[in-house]
Tab-separated table of C-alpha atoms and ligand atoms in Angstrom:
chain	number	residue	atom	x	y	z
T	1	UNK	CA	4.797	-34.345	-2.391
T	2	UNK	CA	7.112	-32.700	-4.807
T	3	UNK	CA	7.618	-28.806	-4.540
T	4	UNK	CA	5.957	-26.696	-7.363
T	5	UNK	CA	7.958	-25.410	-10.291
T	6	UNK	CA	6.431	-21.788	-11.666
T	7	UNK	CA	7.742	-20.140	-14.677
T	8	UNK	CA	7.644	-16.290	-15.500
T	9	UNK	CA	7.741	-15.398	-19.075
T	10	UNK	CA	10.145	-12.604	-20.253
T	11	UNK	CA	7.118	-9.719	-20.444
T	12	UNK	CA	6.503	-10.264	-17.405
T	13	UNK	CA	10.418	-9.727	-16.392
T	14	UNK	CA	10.417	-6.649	-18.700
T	15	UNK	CA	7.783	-4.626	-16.971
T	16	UNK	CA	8.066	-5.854	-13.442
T	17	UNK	CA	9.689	-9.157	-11.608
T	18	UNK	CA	8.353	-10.511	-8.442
T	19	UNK	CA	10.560	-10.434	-5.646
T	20	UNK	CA	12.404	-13.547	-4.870
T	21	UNK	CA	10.100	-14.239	-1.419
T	22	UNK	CA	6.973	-14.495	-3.418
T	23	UNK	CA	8.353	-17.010	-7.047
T	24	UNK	CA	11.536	-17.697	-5.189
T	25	UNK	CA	12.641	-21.031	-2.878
T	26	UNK	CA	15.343	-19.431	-1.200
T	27	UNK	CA	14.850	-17.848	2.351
T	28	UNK	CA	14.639	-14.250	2.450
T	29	UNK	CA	14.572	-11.804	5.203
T	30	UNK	CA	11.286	-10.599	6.322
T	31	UNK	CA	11.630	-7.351	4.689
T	32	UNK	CA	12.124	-7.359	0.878
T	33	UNK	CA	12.321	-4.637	-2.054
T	34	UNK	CA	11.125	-5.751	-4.978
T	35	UNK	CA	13.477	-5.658	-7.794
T	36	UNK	CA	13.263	-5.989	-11.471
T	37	UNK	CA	16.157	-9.155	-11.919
T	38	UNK	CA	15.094	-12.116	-10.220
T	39	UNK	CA	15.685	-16.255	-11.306
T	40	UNK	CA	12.960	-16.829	-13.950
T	41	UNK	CA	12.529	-20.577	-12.766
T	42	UNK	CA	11.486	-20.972	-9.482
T	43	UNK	CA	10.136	-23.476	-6.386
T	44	UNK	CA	7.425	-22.233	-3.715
T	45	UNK	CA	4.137	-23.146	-1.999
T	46	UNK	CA	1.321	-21.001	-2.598
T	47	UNK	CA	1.201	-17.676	-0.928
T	48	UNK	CA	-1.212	-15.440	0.107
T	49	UNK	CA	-1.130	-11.605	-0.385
T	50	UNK	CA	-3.149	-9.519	1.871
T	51	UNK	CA	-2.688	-5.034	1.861
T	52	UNK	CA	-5.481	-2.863	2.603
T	53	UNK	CA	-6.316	1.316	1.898
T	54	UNK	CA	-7.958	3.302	4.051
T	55	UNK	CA	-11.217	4.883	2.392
T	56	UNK	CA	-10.003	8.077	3.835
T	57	UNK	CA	-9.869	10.136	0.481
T	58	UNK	CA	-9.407	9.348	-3.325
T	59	UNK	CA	-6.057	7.613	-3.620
T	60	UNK	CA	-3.154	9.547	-4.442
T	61	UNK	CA	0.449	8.777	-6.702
T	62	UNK	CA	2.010	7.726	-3.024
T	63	UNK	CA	-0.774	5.000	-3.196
T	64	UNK	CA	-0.341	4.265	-5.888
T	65	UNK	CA	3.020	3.733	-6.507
T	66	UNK	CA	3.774	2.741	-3.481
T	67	UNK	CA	1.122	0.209	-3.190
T	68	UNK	CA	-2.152	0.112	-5.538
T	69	UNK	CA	-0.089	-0.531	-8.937
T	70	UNK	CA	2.031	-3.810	-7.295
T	71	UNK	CA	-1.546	-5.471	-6.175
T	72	UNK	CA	-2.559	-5.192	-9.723
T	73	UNK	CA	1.094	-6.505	-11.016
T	74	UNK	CA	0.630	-9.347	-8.257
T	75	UNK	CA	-2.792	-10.218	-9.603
T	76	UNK	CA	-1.646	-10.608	-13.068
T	77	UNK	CA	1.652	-11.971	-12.227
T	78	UNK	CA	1.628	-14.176	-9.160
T	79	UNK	CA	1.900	-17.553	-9.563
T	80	UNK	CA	-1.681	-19.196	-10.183
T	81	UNK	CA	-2.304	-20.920	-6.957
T	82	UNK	CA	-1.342	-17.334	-4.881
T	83	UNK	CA	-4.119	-16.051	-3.096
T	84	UNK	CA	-4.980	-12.257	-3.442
T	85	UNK	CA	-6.518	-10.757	-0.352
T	86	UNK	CA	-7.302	-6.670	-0.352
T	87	UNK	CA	-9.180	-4.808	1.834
T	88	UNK	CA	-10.868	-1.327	2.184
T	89	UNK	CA	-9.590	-1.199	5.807
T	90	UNK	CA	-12.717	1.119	7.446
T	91	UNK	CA	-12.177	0.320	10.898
T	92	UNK	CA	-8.666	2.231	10.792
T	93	UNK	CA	-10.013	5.242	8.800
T	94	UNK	CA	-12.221	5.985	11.866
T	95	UNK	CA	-9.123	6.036	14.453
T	96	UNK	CA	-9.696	9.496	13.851
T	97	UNK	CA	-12.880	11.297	13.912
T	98	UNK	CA	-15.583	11.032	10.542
T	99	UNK	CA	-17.486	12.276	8.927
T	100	UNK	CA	-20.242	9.535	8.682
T	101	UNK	CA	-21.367	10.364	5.089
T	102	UNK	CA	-18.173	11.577	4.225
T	103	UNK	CA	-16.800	8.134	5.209
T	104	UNK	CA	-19.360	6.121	3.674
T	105	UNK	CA	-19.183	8.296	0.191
T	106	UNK	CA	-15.073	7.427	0.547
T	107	UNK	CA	-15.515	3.997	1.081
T	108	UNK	CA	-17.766	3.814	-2.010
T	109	UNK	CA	-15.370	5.951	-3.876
T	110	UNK	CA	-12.473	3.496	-2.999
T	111	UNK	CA	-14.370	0.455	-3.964
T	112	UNK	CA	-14.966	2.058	-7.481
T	113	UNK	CA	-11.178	2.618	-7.605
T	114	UNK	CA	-9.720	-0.796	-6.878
T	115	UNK	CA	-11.343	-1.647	-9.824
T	116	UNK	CA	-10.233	1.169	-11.706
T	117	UNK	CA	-7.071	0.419	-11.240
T	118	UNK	CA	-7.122	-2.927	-12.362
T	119	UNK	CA	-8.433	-5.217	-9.824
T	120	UNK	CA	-10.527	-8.431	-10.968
T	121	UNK	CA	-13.153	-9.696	-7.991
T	122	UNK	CA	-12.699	-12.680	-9.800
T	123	UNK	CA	-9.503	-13.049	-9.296
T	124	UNK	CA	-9.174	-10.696	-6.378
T	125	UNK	CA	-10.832	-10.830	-3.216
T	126	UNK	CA	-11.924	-7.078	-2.614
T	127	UNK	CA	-13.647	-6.344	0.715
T	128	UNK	CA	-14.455	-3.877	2.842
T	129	UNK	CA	-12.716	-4.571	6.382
T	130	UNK	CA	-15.924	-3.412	8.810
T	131	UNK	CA	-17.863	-7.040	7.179
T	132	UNK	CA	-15.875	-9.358	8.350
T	133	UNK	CA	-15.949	-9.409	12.209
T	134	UNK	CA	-13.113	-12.149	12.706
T	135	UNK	CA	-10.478	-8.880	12.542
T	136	UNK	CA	-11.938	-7.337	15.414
T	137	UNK	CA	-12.399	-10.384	17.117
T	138	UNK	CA	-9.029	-11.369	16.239
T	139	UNK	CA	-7.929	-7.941	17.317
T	140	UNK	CA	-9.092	-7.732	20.912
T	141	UNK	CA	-7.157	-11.757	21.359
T	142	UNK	CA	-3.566	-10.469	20.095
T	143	UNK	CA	-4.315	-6.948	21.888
T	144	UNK	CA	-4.020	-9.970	25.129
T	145	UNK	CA	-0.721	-10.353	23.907
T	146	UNK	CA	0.511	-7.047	22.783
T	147	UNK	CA	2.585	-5.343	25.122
T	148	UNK	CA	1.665	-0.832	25.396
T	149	UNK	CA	5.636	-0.287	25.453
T	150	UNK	CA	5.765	-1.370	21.849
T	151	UNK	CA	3.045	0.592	21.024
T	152	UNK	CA	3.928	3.465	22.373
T	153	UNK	CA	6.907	3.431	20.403
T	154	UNK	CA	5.875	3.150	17.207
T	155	UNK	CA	6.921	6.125	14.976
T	156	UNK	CA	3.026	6.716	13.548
T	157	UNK	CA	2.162	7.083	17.512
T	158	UNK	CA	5.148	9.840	18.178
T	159	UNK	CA	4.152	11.905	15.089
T	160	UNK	CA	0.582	11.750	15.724
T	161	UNK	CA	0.930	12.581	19.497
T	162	UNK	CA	3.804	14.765	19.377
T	163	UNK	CA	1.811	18.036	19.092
T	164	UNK	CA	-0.819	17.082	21.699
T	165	UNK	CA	-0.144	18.597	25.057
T	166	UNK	CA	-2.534	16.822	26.825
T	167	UNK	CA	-2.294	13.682	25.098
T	168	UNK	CA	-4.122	11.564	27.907
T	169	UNK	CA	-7.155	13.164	27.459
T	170	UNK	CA	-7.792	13.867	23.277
T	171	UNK	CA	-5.656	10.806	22.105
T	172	UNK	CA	-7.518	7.504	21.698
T	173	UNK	CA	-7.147	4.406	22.445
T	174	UNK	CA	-7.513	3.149	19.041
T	175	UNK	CA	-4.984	5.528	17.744
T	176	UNK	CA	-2.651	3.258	20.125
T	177	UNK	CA	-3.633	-0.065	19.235
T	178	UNK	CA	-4.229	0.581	15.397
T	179	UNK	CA	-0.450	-1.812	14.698
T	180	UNK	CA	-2.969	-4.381	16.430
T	181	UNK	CA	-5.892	-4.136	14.552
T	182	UNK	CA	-3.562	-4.355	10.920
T	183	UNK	CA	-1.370	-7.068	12.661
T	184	UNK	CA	-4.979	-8.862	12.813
T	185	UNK	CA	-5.915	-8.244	9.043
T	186	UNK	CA	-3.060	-9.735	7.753
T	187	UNK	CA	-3.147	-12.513	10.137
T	188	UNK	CA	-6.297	-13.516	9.678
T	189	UNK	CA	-5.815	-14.284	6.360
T	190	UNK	CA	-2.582	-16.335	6.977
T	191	UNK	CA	-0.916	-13.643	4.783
T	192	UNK	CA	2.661	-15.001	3.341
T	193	UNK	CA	3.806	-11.145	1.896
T	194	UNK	CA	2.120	-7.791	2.870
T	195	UNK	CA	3.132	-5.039	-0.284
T	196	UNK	CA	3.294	-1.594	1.499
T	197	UNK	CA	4.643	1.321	1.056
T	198	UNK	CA	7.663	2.297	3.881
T	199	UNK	CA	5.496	3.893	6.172
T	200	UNK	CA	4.472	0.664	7.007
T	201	UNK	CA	7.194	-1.444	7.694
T	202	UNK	CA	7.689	-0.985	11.440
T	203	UNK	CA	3.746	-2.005	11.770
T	204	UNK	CA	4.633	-5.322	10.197
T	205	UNK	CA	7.641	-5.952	12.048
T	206	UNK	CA	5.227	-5.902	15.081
T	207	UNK	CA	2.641	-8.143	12.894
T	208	UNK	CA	5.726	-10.611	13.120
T	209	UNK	CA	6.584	-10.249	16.880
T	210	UNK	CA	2.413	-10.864	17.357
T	211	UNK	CA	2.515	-13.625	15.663
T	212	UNK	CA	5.441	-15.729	16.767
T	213	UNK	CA	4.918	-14.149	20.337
T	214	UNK	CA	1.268	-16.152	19.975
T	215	UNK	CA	2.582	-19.133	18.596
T	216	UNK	CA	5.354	-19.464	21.038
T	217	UNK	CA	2.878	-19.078	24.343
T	218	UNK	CA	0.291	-21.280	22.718
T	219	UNK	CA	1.867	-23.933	20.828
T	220	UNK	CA	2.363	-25.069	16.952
T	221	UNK	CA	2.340	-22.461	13.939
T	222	UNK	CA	-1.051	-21.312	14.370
T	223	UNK	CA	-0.253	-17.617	13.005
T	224	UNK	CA	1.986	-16.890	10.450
T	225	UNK	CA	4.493	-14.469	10.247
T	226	UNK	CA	4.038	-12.335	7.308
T	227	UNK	CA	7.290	-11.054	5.038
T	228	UNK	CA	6.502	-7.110	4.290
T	229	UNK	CA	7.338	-5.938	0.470
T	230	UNK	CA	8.009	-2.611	-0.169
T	231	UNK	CA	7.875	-1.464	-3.673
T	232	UNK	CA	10.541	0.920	-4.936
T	233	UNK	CA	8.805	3.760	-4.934
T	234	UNK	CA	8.813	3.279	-1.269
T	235	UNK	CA	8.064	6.772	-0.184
T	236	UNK	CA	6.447	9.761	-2.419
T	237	UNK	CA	7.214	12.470	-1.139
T	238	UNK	CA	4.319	16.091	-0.348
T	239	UNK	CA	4.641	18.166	-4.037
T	240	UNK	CA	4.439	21.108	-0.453
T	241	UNK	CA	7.196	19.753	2.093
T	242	UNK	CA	9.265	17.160	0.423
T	243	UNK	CA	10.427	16.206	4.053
T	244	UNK	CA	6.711	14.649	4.680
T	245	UNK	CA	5.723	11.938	2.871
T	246	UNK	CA	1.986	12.510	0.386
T	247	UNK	CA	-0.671	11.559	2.165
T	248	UNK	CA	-4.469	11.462	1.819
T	249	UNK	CA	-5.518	13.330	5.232
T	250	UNK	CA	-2.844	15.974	4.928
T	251	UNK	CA	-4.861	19.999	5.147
T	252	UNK	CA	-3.122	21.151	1.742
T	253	UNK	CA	-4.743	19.447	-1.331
T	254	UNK	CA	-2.098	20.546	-3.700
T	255	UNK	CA	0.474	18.529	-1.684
T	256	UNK	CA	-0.600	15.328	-3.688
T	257	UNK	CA	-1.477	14.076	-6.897
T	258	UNK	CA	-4.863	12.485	-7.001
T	259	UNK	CA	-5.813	9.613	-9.185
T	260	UNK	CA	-8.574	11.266	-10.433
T	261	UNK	CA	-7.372	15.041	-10.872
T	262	UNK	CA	-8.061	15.992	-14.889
T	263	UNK	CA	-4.478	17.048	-17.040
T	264	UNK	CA	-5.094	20.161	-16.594
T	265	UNK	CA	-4.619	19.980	-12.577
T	266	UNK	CA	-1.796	17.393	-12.345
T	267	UNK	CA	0.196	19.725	-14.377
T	268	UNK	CA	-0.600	23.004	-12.233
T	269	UNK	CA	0.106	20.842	-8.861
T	270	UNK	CA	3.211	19.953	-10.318
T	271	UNK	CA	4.227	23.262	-11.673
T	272	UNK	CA	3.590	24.698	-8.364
T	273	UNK	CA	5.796	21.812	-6.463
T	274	UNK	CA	8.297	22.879	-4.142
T	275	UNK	CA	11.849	22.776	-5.438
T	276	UNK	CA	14.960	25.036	-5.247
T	277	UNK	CA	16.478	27.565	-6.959
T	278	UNK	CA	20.122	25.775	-7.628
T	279	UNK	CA	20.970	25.153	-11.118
T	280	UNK	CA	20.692	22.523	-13.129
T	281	UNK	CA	18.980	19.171	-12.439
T	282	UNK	CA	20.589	16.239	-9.800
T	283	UNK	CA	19.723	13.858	-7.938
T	284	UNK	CA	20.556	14.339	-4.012
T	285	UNK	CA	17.303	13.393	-1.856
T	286	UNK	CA	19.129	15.125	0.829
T	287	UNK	CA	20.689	18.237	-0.315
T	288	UNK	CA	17.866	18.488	-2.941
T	289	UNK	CA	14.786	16.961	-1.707
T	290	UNK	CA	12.157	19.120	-3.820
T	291	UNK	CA	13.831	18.082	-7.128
T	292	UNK	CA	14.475	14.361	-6.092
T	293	UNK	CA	10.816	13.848	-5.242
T	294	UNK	CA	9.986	14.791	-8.908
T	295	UNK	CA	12.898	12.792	-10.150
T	296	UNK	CA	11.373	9.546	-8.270
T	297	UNK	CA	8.033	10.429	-9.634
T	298	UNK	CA	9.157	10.547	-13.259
T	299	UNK	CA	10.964	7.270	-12.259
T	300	UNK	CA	8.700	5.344	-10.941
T	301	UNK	CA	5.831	7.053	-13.014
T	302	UNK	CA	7.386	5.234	-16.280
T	303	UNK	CA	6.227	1.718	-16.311
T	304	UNK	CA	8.579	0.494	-18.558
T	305	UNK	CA	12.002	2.705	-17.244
T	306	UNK	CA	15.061	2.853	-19.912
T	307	UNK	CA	17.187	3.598	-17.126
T	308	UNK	CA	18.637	1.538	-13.982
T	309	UNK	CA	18.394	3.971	-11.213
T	310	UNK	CA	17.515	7.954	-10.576
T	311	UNK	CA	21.190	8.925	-10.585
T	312	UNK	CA	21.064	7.687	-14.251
T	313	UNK	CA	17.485	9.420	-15.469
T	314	UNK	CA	18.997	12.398	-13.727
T	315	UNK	CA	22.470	12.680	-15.569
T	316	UNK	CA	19.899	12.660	-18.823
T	317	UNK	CA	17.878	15.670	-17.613
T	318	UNK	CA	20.826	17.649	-15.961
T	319	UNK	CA	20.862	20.669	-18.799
T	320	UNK	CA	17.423	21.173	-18.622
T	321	UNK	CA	15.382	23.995	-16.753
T	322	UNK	CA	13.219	23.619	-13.618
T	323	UNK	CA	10.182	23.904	-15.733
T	324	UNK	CA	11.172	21.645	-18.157
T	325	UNK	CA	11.418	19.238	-15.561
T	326	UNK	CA	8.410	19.788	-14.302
T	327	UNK	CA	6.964	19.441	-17.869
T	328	UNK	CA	8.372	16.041	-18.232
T	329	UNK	CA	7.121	14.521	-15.014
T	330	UNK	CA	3.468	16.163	-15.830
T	331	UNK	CA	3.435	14.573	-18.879
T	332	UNK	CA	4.495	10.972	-17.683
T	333	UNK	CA	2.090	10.957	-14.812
T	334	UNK	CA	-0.520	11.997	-17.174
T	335	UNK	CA	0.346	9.155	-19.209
T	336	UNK	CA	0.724	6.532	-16.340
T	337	UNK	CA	-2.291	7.691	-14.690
T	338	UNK	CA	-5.090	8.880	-17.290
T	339	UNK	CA	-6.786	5.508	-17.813
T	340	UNK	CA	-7.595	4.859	-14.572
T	341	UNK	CA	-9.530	8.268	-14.283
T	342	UNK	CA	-11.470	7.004	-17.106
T	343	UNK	CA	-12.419	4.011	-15.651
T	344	UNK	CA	-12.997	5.238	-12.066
T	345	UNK	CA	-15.883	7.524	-13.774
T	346	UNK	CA	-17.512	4.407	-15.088
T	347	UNK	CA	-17.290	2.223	-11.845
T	348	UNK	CA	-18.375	5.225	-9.882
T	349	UNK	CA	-21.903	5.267	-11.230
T	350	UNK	CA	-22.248	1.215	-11.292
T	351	UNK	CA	-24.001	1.111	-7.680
T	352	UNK	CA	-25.572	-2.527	-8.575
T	353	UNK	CA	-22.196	-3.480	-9.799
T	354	UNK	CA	-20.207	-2.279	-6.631
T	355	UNK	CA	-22.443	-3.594	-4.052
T	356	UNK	CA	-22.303	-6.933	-5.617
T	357	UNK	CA	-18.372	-6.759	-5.694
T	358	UNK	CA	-18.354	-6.114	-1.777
T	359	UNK	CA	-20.658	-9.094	-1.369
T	360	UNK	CA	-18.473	-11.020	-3.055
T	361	UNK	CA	-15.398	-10.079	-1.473
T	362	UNK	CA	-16.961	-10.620	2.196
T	363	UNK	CA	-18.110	-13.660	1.290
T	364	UNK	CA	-14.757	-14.920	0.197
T	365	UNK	CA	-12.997	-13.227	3.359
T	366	UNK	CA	-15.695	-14.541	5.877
T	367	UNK	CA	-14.398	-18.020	4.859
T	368	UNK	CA	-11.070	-16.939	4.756
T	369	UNK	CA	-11.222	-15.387	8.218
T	370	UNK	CA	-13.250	-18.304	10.001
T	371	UNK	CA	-10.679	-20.795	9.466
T	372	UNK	CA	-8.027	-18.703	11.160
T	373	UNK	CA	-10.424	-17.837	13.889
T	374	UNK	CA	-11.298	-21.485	14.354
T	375	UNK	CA	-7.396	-22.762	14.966
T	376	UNK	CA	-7.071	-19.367	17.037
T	377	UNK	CA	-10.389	-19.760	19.654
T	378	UNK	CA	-9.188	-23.533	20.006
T	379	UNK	CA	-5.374	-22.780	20.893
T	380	UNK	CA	-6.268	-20.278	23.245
T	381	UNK	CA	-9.393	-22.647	24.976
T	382	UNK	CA	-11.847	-20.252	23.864
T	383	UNK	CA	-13.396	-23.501	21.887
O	401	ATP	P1	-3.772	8.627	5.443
O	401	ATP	O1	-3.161	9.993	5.379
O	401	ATP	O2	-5.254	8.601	5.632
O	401	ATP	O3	-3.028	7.687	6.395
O	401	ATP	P2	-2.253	7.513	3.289
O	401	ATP	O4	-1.982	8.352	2.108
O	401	ATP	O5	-1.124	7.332	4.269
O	401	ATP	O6	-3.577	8.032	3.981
O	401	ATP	P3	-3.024	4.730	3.587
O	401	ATP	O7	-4.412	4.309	3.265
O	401	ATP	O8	-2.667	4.921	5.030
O	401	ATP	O9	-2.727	6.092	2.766
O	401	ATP	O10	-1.988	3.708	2.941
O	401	ATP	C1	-2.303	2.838	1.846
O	401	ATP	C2	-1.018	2.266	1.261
O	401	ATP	O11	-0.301	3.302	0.563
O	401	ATP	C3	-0.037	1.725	2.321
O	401	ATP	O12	0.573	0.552	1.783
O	401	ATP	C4	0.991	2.809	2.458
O	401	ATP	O13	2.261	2.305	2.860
O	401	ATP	C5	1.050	3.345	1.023
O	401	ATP	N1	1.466	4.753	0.993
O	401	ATP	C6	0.822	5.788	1.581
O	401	ATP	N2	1.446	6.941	1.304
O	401	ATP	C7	2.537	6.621	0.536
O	401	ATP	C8	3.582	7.395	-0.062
O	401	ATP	N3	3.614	8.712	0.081
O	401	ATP	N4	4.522	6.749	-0.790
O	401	ATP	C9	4.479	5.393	-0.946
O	401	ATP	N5	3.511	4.614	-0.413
O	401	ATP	C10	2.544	5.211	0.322
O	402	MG	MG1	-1.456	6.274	6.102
């Protein structure tokens, strides 16, 4: 059979060009940044996209730059025969302790903002993770296979248990084995590209090793390895310790931008950001990590950017003040962000409509899932 040809118009080029791995025929390496000049004629077999969210908190700019806003690009812009696979990934969110209502009010919350933000259930399968059985199932086979020494090394691990003094004790086990549990969400969905932010590259890499660790002791290509895509805005950086990425569960709430705060609060979290008190504005993530942050914001905040990289933006804004700045990146996240608090009030009260999107999505993942699980329970003689 002859290999597909796809076509991406110039619009689509313009705002945002899939990465070679995902319209392109060439071979890539298994870790890709999307950029915005790729070959507008292209060769592939279909793919499949799976990322999931934790419902651990309204999703923040980190999310969704790093994440939320290129499974919405994918949906519109993937080739037609891709498959779109995202998931409200529950069973991590309780590696550490919940609130049961809380949880269950987050996980509604996060339903209501996938479509917010864009996502189709008809185009889209949306699901929350805890409905479909086959990834814990899936889970406890590769946790057969996954060696602790790996584990134990990943960096989320160290972080998490480096101020624990007795770490035996308070530290769980499913703190430990969480890589295993997203190594089985992707797989399980024969996922071709995984689009992440950073923090999650090194849990992918061990998706990989899984994967072609399990095909190698049991035969044939029954997993696949998944390629990880990391958007440019790889890493958003706390508005409160630019050395710490922005994150959901972190104590301060003014060290992130929520997708739902009003005008009024984006612009006093980032008036109250953490900068420095050197003259002028420039771009050094290292020397000035404070002012960077902001500068990648404004950056990556512009959907259609008139500028190739930071260092350029920056040379624009270097004669103006800190607060003018800070003005300027208000007043493009406002912009990039302020329709999807509108429509995140409207899904929010839509129970019927929100409980039928979940039933929809586990439908489509059960059948998903079960034909992984199938080729799976037969290689290893469970079936
Ligand atoms: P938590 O603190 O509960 O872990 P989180 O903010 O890290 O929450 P996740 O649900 O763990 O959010 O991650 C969802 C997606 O968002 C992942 O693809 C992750 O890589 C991406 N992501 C999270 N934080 C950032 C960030 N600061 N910059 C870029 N991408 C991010
Ligand atoms: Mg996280």
């Amino acid at each position: 059979m002859l290999p597909r040809v796809r076509h991406i118009g110039r619009d689509t080029l313009r705002q945002w060009s899939l990465a070679e791995s995902i319209l392109g025929s060439r071979r890539v390496p298994s870790q890709t940044v999307w950029s915005r000049d790729q070959s507008t004629t292209v060769t592939t077999p279909p793919k499949t996209i799976f990322s999931g969210i934790q419902p651990t908190g309204v999703p923040h700019l980190g999310n969704y730059l790093g994440a939320l806003r290129q499974w919405v690009t994918l949906q519109s812009e993937a080739a037609k025969d891709t498959t779109l696979v995202y998931s409200l990934v529950d069973l991590h969110a309780i590696t550490v302790q919940q609130d049961p209502k809380q949880l269950q009010q987050w996980k509604k919350e996060s339903l209501a903002m996938l479509l917010a933000i864009g996502l189709d259930p008809n185009k889209s399968t949306i699901f929350h993770q805890s409905d479909i059985p086959a990834h814990a199932e899936l889970m406890w086979i590769l946790s057969c296979q996954a060696s602790t020494g790996y584990l134990g090394r990943m960096t989320q691990w160290k972080d998490k248990t480096a101020n624990e003094k007795d770490s035996s004790k308070k530290l769980k086990l499913g703190l430990l084995s969480y890589p295993v549990l997203q190594a089985a969400d992707v797989l399980v969905h024969r996922a071709t590209h995984v689009p992440v932010g950073h923090d999650q590259a090194q849990h992918l890499e061990f998706a990989r090793e899984l994967a072609n660790g399990f095909n190698h002791t049991f035969g044939g290509d029954v997993l696949i390895p998944p390629e990880t895509l990391i958007s440019p805005a790889r890493r958003v950086m706390s508005l409160k310790d630019p050395m710490a990425k922005m994150s959901k569960s972190h104590p301060n709430p003014n060290s992130r931008i929520l997708l739902t705060d009003s005008e009024e609060t984006i612009r006093r979290k980032i008036k109250a950001a953490v900068t420095d008190s050197m003259d002028g504005i420039t771009y050094d993530p290292e020397g000035r990590p404070g002012v960077s942050n902001l500068i990648d914001i404004l950056y990556h905040s512009d959907a259609h950017p008139a500028y190739s990289s930071q260092d350029e933006l920056a040379k624009d804004l270097a004669d103006l003040s800190m607060r003018e700045l800070k003005d300027r990146v208000a007043d493009t996240v406002e912009t990039s962000i302020k329709h999807i608090r509108a429509s995140y009030a409207h899904f929010l009260h839509d129970n019927d409509h929100l409980d039928s999107v979940a039933a929809q999505g586990a439908e489509k993942a059960a059948k998903s899932a079960a034909i992984t699980m199938k080729a799976v329970k037969s290689a290893v003689g469970l079936s």
